[in-house]
Amino acid sequence: METFSRAGWWRGCRAALAITLGLSPFGLVIGVISASKGLSLLEALLMSGLTFAGSAQLVVLQLWAEPAPILAATLACLVVNLRMAPMGAALAPALDRIRGWRLWFTLAWLVDNGFAMFVAEMRAGRRDVAFVLGAGMGMWVNWMTMVTLGHSLGAAVELRPGHPIFFAAVATMLAILVPIWRGRGDLAPWAASALAAVAAHGLGLGAPWPVLVGAFTGAGLGAWQDLRREARA
Amino acid sequence: MTLRWDVLAAILGMALATYLCRAGGYAILRASRPPRFVQAMLNHLPGCIFVAFLAPALARGGPDIWVASLVTLAVQVAFRKLALAILAGVGSVWALQALA
């Protein structure tokens, strides 16, 4: 069986192309908000190209300040992207078959959609890791194109604060929450997360602390619930 | 086409942190299985992060933001199309502001 082939890379590329329409709005939003926060096109592209993680960038841009919040931005990426850590582990059956630069370079292109599609590949019995690289690169090209378009749009039209377009950031996150919802068991952790974040914000804690406090309070409660349920079963 | 040093430092920090999550997860989790509690927490983190981010923003927002949020959620639940949900949300804020 192929472990890292050109054909696998192309399969990944084509899979990324197939979801272009679904991916594009996110990049557009990031581009528009980057421009509104005063980032140059070069800075917006460097951030998007090197980080290549939409939700983390969205969080960072919301807490953006002058001068650039170096520590807060780094911390926010660490926390928001922590969800990628178990993804790499879940792909171990395929990743264990490659070594060296192929392994560590491919991991740099791991994104939510690429992960989900490769899980489907693995279930179908294909373990060609080049698929992850191809899918990642295909989505990266879309990502960079859309950020460029969004940034040009945001720079061309002077957008006042409070313009409806800025609701796009909130709308994006709300929409992302829908497929993440797994049922009633999420209710208590999510409520705890919201309360803790609002409380931290009310205490005057600046970014990224409300997000950190809320996320870990909620996830901690969720984990405690899960373990208690397992102990009973 | 400017590139400020403080912005570049933030970008490099972001890139490094993100790569650590992508590659570090595989490197660590393949060597040792983390405790059950940590695994369960990782499962809950994605949703809780977005909720924690949204809660203060929504608490600060007015009725137009709340209505638009409900519209966004409803459209996403009904059609499962990210682009459509974002458009519906932004469109709602725009319409409500125009009416006010």
PDB file of C-alpha atoms in Angstrom, chain A residues 21-22 25 29 39-43 46-47 50-53 55 57-60 62 64 66-70 73-74 77-86 88-89 92 95-96 103-105 107-111 160 162 164-165 167-168 170-180 182 186 189-190 193-194 197-198 201 210-211 214-216 218-220 222-224 226-227 230, chain B residues 1-30 32 34-60 64-78 80-98:
ATOM      1  CA  LEU A  21     -17.190  27.262  -1.610  1.00  0.00           C
ATOM      2  CA  GLY A  22     -17.499  26.236   2.010  1.00  0.00           C
ATOM      3  CA  PRO A  25     -16.077  32.968   3.455  1.00  0.00           C
ATOM      4  CA  VAL A  29     -13.740  37.508   6.902  1.00  0.00           C
ATOM      5  CA  LEU A  39      -2.517  45.123   9.267  1.00  0.00           C
ATOM      6  CA  SER A  40      -0.845  45.638   5.890  1.00  0.00           C
ATOM      7  CA  LEU A  41      -1.564  43.097   3.155  1.00  0.00           C
ATOM      8  CA  LEU A  42       1.929  41.676   3.642  1.00  0.00           C
ATOM      9  CA  GLU A  43       1.324  41.256   7.382  1.00  0.00           C
ATOM     10  CA  LEU A  46       2.321  36.354   6.507  1.00  0.00           C
ATOM     11  CA  MET A  47       0.002  35.735   9.464  1.00  0.00           C
ATOM     12  CA  LEU A  50       2.400  30.846   8.500  1.00  0.00           C
ATOM     13  CA  THR A  51      -0.361  30.251  11.047  1.00  0.00           C
ATOM     14  CA  PHE A  52      -2.951  28.780   8.637  1.00  0.00           C
ATOM     15  CA  ALA A  53      -5.551  28.372  11.391  1.00  0.00           C
ATOM     16  CA  SER A  55     -10.401  30.244  14.261  1.00  0.00           C
ATOM     17  CA  GLN A  57      -6.534  34.012  13.802  1.00  0.00           C
ATOM     18  CA  LEU A  58     -10.104  35.197  14.346  1.00  0.00           C
ATOM     19  CA  VAL A  59      -9.578  35.154  18.122  1.00  0.00           C
ATOM     20  CA  VAL A  60      -6.204  36.914  17.815  1.00  0.00           C
ATOM     21  CA  GLN A  62     -10.406  40.336  17.997  1.00  0.00           C
ATOM     22  CA  TRP A  64      -5.470  42.837  18.493  1.00  0.00           C
ATOM     23  CA  GLU A  66      -1.299  48.636  19.531  1.00  0.00           C
ATOM     24  CA  PRO A  67       1.535  47.652  19.774  1.00  0.00           C
ATOM     25  CA  ALA A  68       0.945  44.087  18.579  1.00  0.00           C
ATOM     26  CA  PRO A  69      -0.006  41.829  21.547  1.00  0.00           C
ATOM     27  CA  ILE A  70       2.829  39.322  21.075  1.00  0.00           C
ATOM     28  CA  ALA A  73      -1.519  36.306  20.324  1.00  0.00           C
ATOM     29  CA  THR A  74       0.880  33.413  20.955  1.00  0.00           C
ATOM     30  CA  CYS A  77      -3.005  30.291  19.238  1.00  0.00           C
ATOM     31  CA  LEU A  78      -1.703  27.754  21.726  1.00  0.00           C
ATOM     32  CA  VAL A  79      -5.097  27.414  23.404  1.00  0.00           C
ATOM     33  CA  VAL A  80      -7.367  27.586  20.361  1.00  0.00           C
ATOM     34  CA  ASN A  81      -5.187  25.127  18.423  1.00  0.00           C
ATOM     35  CA  LEU A  82      -4.817  22.676  21.285  1.00  0.00           C
ATOM     36  CA  ARG A  83      -7.669  20.813  19.600  1.00  0.00           C
ATOM     37  CA  MET A  84      -5.192  19.833  16.848  1.00  0.00           C
ATOM     38  CA  ALA A  85      -3.036  17.850  19.263  1.00  0.00           C
ATOM     39  CA  PRO A  86      -5.390  14.836  19.460  1.00  0.00           C
ATOM     40  CA  GLY A  88      -2.195  14.137  15.067  1.00  0.00           C
ATOM     41  CA  ALA A  89      -2.486  11.296  17.562  1.00  0.00           C
ATOM     42  CA  ALA A  92      -0.966   7.730  14.145  1.00  0.00           C
ATOM     43  CA  LEU A  95       1.672   8.754  10.274  1.00  0.00           C
ATOM     44  CA  ASP A  96       3.706   5.990  11.935  1.00  0.00           C
ATOM     45  CA  LEU A 103       6.335  13.406   8.676  1.00  0.00           C
ATOM     46  CA  TRP A 104       7.158  16.760  10.287  1.00  0.00           C
ATOM     47  CA  PHE A 105       6.455  18.797   7.147  1.00  0.00           C
ATOM     48  CA  LEU A 107       2.033  17.786  10.119  1.00  0.00           C
ATOM     49  CA  ALA A 108       2.444  21.551   9.463  1.00  0.00           C
ATOM     50  CA  TRP A 109      -0.449  21.297   6.964  1.00  0.00           C
ATOM     51  CA  LEU A 110      -2.920  19.617   9.297  1.00  0.00           C
ATOM     52  CA  VAL A 111      -6.252  21.477   9.412  1.00  0.00           C
ATOM     53  CA  ARG A 160     -16.636  52.520  10.575  1.00  0.00           C
ATOM     54  CA  GLY A 162     -19.856  48.908  14.493  1.00  0.00           C
ATOM     55  CA  PRO A 164     -22.529  45.168  10.272  1.00  0.00           C
ATOM     56  CA  ILE A 165     -19.638  43.439   8.431  1.00  0.00           C
ATOM     57  CA  PHE A 167     -20.612  40.863  13.006  1.00  0.00           C
ATOM     58  CA  ALA A 168     -19.168  38.316  10.557  1.00  0.00           C
ATOM     59  CA  VAL A 170     -19.241  36.513  15.758  1.00  0.00           C
ATOM     60  CA  ALA A 171     -21.452  34.880  13.123  1.00  0.00           C
ATOM     61  CA  THR A 172     -18.570  32.638  11.984  1.00  0.00           C
ATOM     62  CA  MET A 173     -17.957  31.349  15.498  1.00  0.00           C
ATOM     63  CA  LEU A 174     -21.664  30.865  16.185  1.00  0.00           C
ATOM     64  CA  ALA A 175     -22.005  28.850  12.991  1.00  0.00           C
ATOM     65  CA  ILE A 176     -18.942  26.742  13.862  1.00  0.00           C
ATOM     66  CA  LEU A 177     -20.548  25.882  17.207  1.00  0.00           C
ATOM     67  CA  VAL A 178     -23.477  24.123  15.506  1.00  0.00           C
ATOM     68  CA  PRO A 179     -21.591  21.060  14.178  1.00  0.00           C
ATOM     69  CA  ILE A 180     -19.488  20.921  17.376  1.00  0.00           C
ATOM     70  CA  ARG A 182     -22.874  16.799  20.468  1.00  0.00           C
ATOM     71  CA  ASP A 186     -22.427  19.819  26.241  1.00  0.00           C
ATOM     72  CA  PRO A 189     -19.717  22.716  30.146  1.00  0.00           C
ATOM     73  CA  TRP A 190     -20.757  25.397  27.640  1.00  0.00           C
ATOM     74  CA  SER A 193     -17.543  28.346  30.014  1.00  0.00           C
ATOM     75  CA  ALA A 194     -19.806  31.313  29.173  1.00  0.00           C
ATOM     76  CA  ALA A 197     -15.648  34.099  30.579  1.00  0.00           C
ATOM     77  CA  VAL A 198     -18.200  36.826  31.351  1.00  0.00           C
ATOM     78  CA  HIS A 201     -14.304  39.934  31.584  1.00  0.00           C
ATOM     79  CA  PRO A 210     -11.540  35.551  29.636  1.00  0.00           C
ATOM     80  CA  VAL A 211     -11.212  33.007  26.804  1.00  0.00           C
ATOM     81  CA  GLY A 214     -13.827  30.160  30.303  1.00  0.00           C
ATOM     82  CA  ALA A 215     -12.451  27.402  28.053  1.00  0.00           C
ATOM     83  CA  PHE A 216     -10.637  25.558  30.841  1.00  0.00           C
ATOM     84  CA  GLY A 218     -15.969  24.515  30.843  1.00  0.00           C
ATOM     85  CA  ALA A 219     -13.699  21.733  29.560  1.00  0.00           C
ATOM     86  CA  GLY A 220     -12.758  20.824  33.139  1.00  0.00           C
ATOM     87  CA  GLY A 222     -17.078  18.426  30.978  1.00  0.00           C
ATOM     88  CA  ALA A 223     -14.181  16.066  31.699  1.00  0.00           C
ATOM     89  CA  TRP A 224     -15.307  15.669  35.314  1.00  0.00           C
ATOM     90  CA  ASP A 226     -17.507  12.258  31.618  1.00  0.00           C
ATOM     91  CA  LEU A 227     -15.298  10.506  34.138  1.00  0.00           C
ATOM     92  CA  GLU A 230     -17.797   6.242  33.184  1.00  0.00           C
TER      93      GLU A 230
ATOM     94  CA  MET B   1       3.459  47.022   2.171  1.00  0.00           C
ATOM     95  CA  THR B   2       4.810  47.595   5.638  1.00  0.00           C
ATOM     96  CA  LEU B   3       6.021  44.948   8.048  1.00  0.00           C
ATOM     97  CA  ARG B   4       6.429  46.148  11.621  1.00  0.00           C
ATOM     98  CA  TRP B   5       8.756  44.260  13.943  1.00  0.00           C
ATOM     99  CA  ASP B   6       6.149  43.908  16.716  1.00  0.00           C
ATOM    100  CA  VAL B   7       3.602  42.530  14.236  1.00  0.00           C
ATOM    101  CA  LEU B   8       6.221  40.139  12.839  1.00  0.00           C
ATOM    102  CA  ALA B   9       7.068  38.936  16.359  1.00  0.00           C
ATOM    103  CA  ALA B  10       3.386  38.284  17.076  1.00  0.00           C
ATOM    104  CA  ILE B  11       3.035  36.405  13.766  1.00  0.00           C
ATOM    105  CA  LEU B  12       6.098  34.244  14.487  1.00  0.00           C
ATOM    106  CA  GLY B  13       4.755  33.512  17.972  1.00  0.00           C
ATOM    107  CA  MET B  14       1.414  32.500  16.491  1.00  0.00           C
ATOM    108  CA  ALA B  15       3.068  30.295  13.857  1.00  0.00           C
ATOM    109  CA  LEU B  16       5.315  28.583  16.383  1.00  0.00           C
ATOM    110  CA  ALA B  17       2.488  27.965  18.877  1.00  0.00           C
ATOM    111  CA  THR B  18       0.302  26.541  16.118  1.00  0.00           C
ATOM    112  CA  TYR B  19       3.021  24.227  14.773  1.00  0.00           C
ATOM    113  CA  LEU B  20       3.653  22.995  18.321  1.00  0.00           C
ATOM    114  CA  CYS B  21      -0.017  22.014  18.556  1.00  0.00           C
ATOM    115  CA  ARG B  22       0.016  20.312  15.144  1.00  0.00           C
ATOM    116  CA  ALA B  23       3.235  18.352  15.541  1.00  0.00           C
ATOM    117  CA  GLY B  24       3.614  18.253  19.339  1.00  0.00           C
ATOM    118  CA  GLY B  25       0.317  16.453  19.786  1.00  0.00           C
ATOM    119  CA  TYR B  26       1.489  13.562  17.621  1.00  0.00           C
ATOM    120  CA  ALA B  27       4.980  13.561  19.136  1.00  0.00           C
ATOM    121  CA  ILE B  28       3.749  13.446  22.738  1.00  0.00           C
ATOM    122  CA  LEU B  29       0.565  11.417  22.413  1.00  0.00           C
ATOM    123  CA  ARG B  30       2.344   8.702  20.411  1.00  0.00           C
ATOM    124  CA  SER B  32       2.601   8.245  26.078  1.00  0.00           C
ATOM    125  CA  PRO B  34      -2.243  11.156  28.622  1.00  0.00           C
ATOM    126  CA  PRO B  35      -4.474  10.638  31.683  1.00  0.00           C
ATOM    127  CA  ARG B  36      -8.189  10.065  30.977  1.00  0.00           C
ATOM    128  CA  PHE B  37      -9.083  13.452  32.461  1.00  0.00           C
ATOM    129  CA  VAL B  38      -6.779  15.280  30.012  1.00  0.00           C
ATOM    130  CA  GLN B  39      -8.172  13.305  27.063  1.00  0.00           C
ATOM    131  CA  ALA B  40     -11.730  14.140  28.119  1.00  0.00           C
ATOM    132  CA  MET B  41     -10.789  17.815  28.499  1.00  0.00           C
ATOM    133  CA  LEU B  42      -9.279  17.928  25.003  1.00  0.00           C
ATOM    134  CA  ASN B  43     -12.588  16.606  23.667  1.00  0.00           C
ATOM    135  CA  HIS B  44     -14.510  19.415  25.362  1.00  0.00           C
ATOM    136  CA  LEU B  45     -12.080  22.253  24.574  1.00  0.00           C
ATOM    137  CA  PRO B  46     -13.158  23.232  21.024  1.00  0.00           C
ATOM    138  CA  GLY B  47     -16.766  24.044  21.936  1.00  0.00           C
ATOM    139  CA  CYS B  48     -15.848  25.708  25.224  1.00  0.00           C
ATOM    140  CA  ILE B  49     -13.259  27.955  23.507  1.00  0.00           C
ATOM    141  CA  PHE B  50     -15.807  29.366  21.074  1.00  0.00           C
ATOM    142  CA  VAL B  51     -18.433  29.792  23.795  1.00  0.00           C
ATOM    143  CA  ALA B  52     -15.924  31.558  26.065  1.00  0.00           C
ATOM    144  CA  PHE B  53     -15.008  33.838  23.206  1.00  0.00           C
ATOM    145  CA  LEU B  54     -18.603  34.618  22.238  1.00  0.00           C
ATOM    146  CA  ALA B  55     -20.118  35.083  25.722  1.00  0.00           C
ATOM    147  CA  PRO B  56     -18.532  38.459  26.634  1.00  0.00           C
ATOM    148  CA  ALA B  57     -19.128  39.793  23.107  1.00  0.00           C
ATOM    149  CA  LEU B  58     -22.798  38.789  23.209  1.00  0.00           C
ATOM    150  CA  ALA B  59     -23.257  40.052  26.778  1.00  0.00           C
ATOM    151  CA  ARG B  60     -21.989  43.458  25.631  1.00  0.00           C
ATOM    152  CA  ASP B  64     -29.833  43.699  17.310  1.00  0.00           C
ATOM    153  CA  ILE B  65     -26.786  41.519  18.007  1.00  0.00           C
ATOM    154  CA  TRP B  66     -28.896  38.967  19.907  1.00  0.00           C
ATOM    155  CA  VAL B  67     -31.517  38.719  17.169  1.00  0.00           C
ATOM    156  CA  ALA B  68     -28.819  38.412  14.483  1.00  0.00           C
ATOM    157  CA  SER B  69     -27.114  35.674  16.538  1.00  0.00           C
ATOM    158  CA  LEU B  70     -30.334  33.673  16.688  1.00  0.00           C
ATOM    159  CA  VAL B  71     -30.799  34.107  12.925  1.00  0.00           C
ATOM    160  CA  THR B  72     -27.197  32.919  12.301  1.00  0.00           C
ATOM    161  CA  LEU B  73     -27.702  29.831  14.472  1.00  0.00           C
ATOM    162  CA  ALA B  74     -31.082  29.024  12.904  1.00  0.00           C
ATOM    163  CA  VAL B  75     -29.714  29.275   9.345  1.00  0.00           C
ATOM    164  CA  GLN B  76     -26.688  27.112  10.203  1.00  0.00           C
ATOM    165  CA  VAL B  77     -28.899  24.479  11.878  1.00  0.00           C
ATOM    166  CA  ALA B  78     -31.306  24.449   8.915  1.00  0.00           C
ATOM    167  CA  ARG B  80     -25.426  23.597   7.433  1.00  0.00           C
ATOM    168  CA  LYS B  81     -23.782  26.146   5.118  1.00  0.00           C
ATOM    169  CA  LEU B  82     -21.215  28.387   6.799  1.00  0.00           C
ATOM    170  CA  ALA B  83     -21.308  31.050   4.076  1.00  0.00           C
ATOM    171  CA  LEU B  84     -25.101  31.291   4.206  1.00  0.00           C
ATOM    172  CA  ALA B  85     -25.164  31.535   8.011  1.00  0.00           C
ATOM    173  CA  ILE B  86     -22.554  34.341   8.071  1.00  0.00           C
ATOM    174  CA  LEU B  87     -24.425  36.230   5.347  1.00  0.00           C
ATOM    175  CA  ALA B  88     -27.746  35.861   7.162  1.00  0.00           C
ATOM    176  CA  GLY B  89     -26.188  37.135  10.403  1.00  0.00           C
ATOM    177  CA  VAL B  90     -24.494  40.164   8.843  1.00  0.00           C
ATOM    178  CA  GLY B  91     -27.645  40.864   6.807  1.00  0.00           C
ATOM    179  CA  SER B  92     -29.749  40.818   9.986  1.00  0.00           C
ATOM    180  CA  VAL B  93     -27.501  43.343  11.772  1.00  0.00           C
ATOM    181  CA  TRP B  94     -27.568  45.544   8.686  1.00  0.00           C
ATOM    182  CA  ALA B  95     -31.371  45.364   8.402  1.00  0.00           C
ATOM    183  CA  LEU B  96     -31.922  45.997  12.122  1.00  0.00           C
ATOM    184  CA  GLN B  97     -29.553  48.991  12.108  1.00  0.00           C
ATOM    185  CA  ALA B  98     -31.270  50.390   9.023  1.00  0.00           C
TER     186      ALA B  98
END
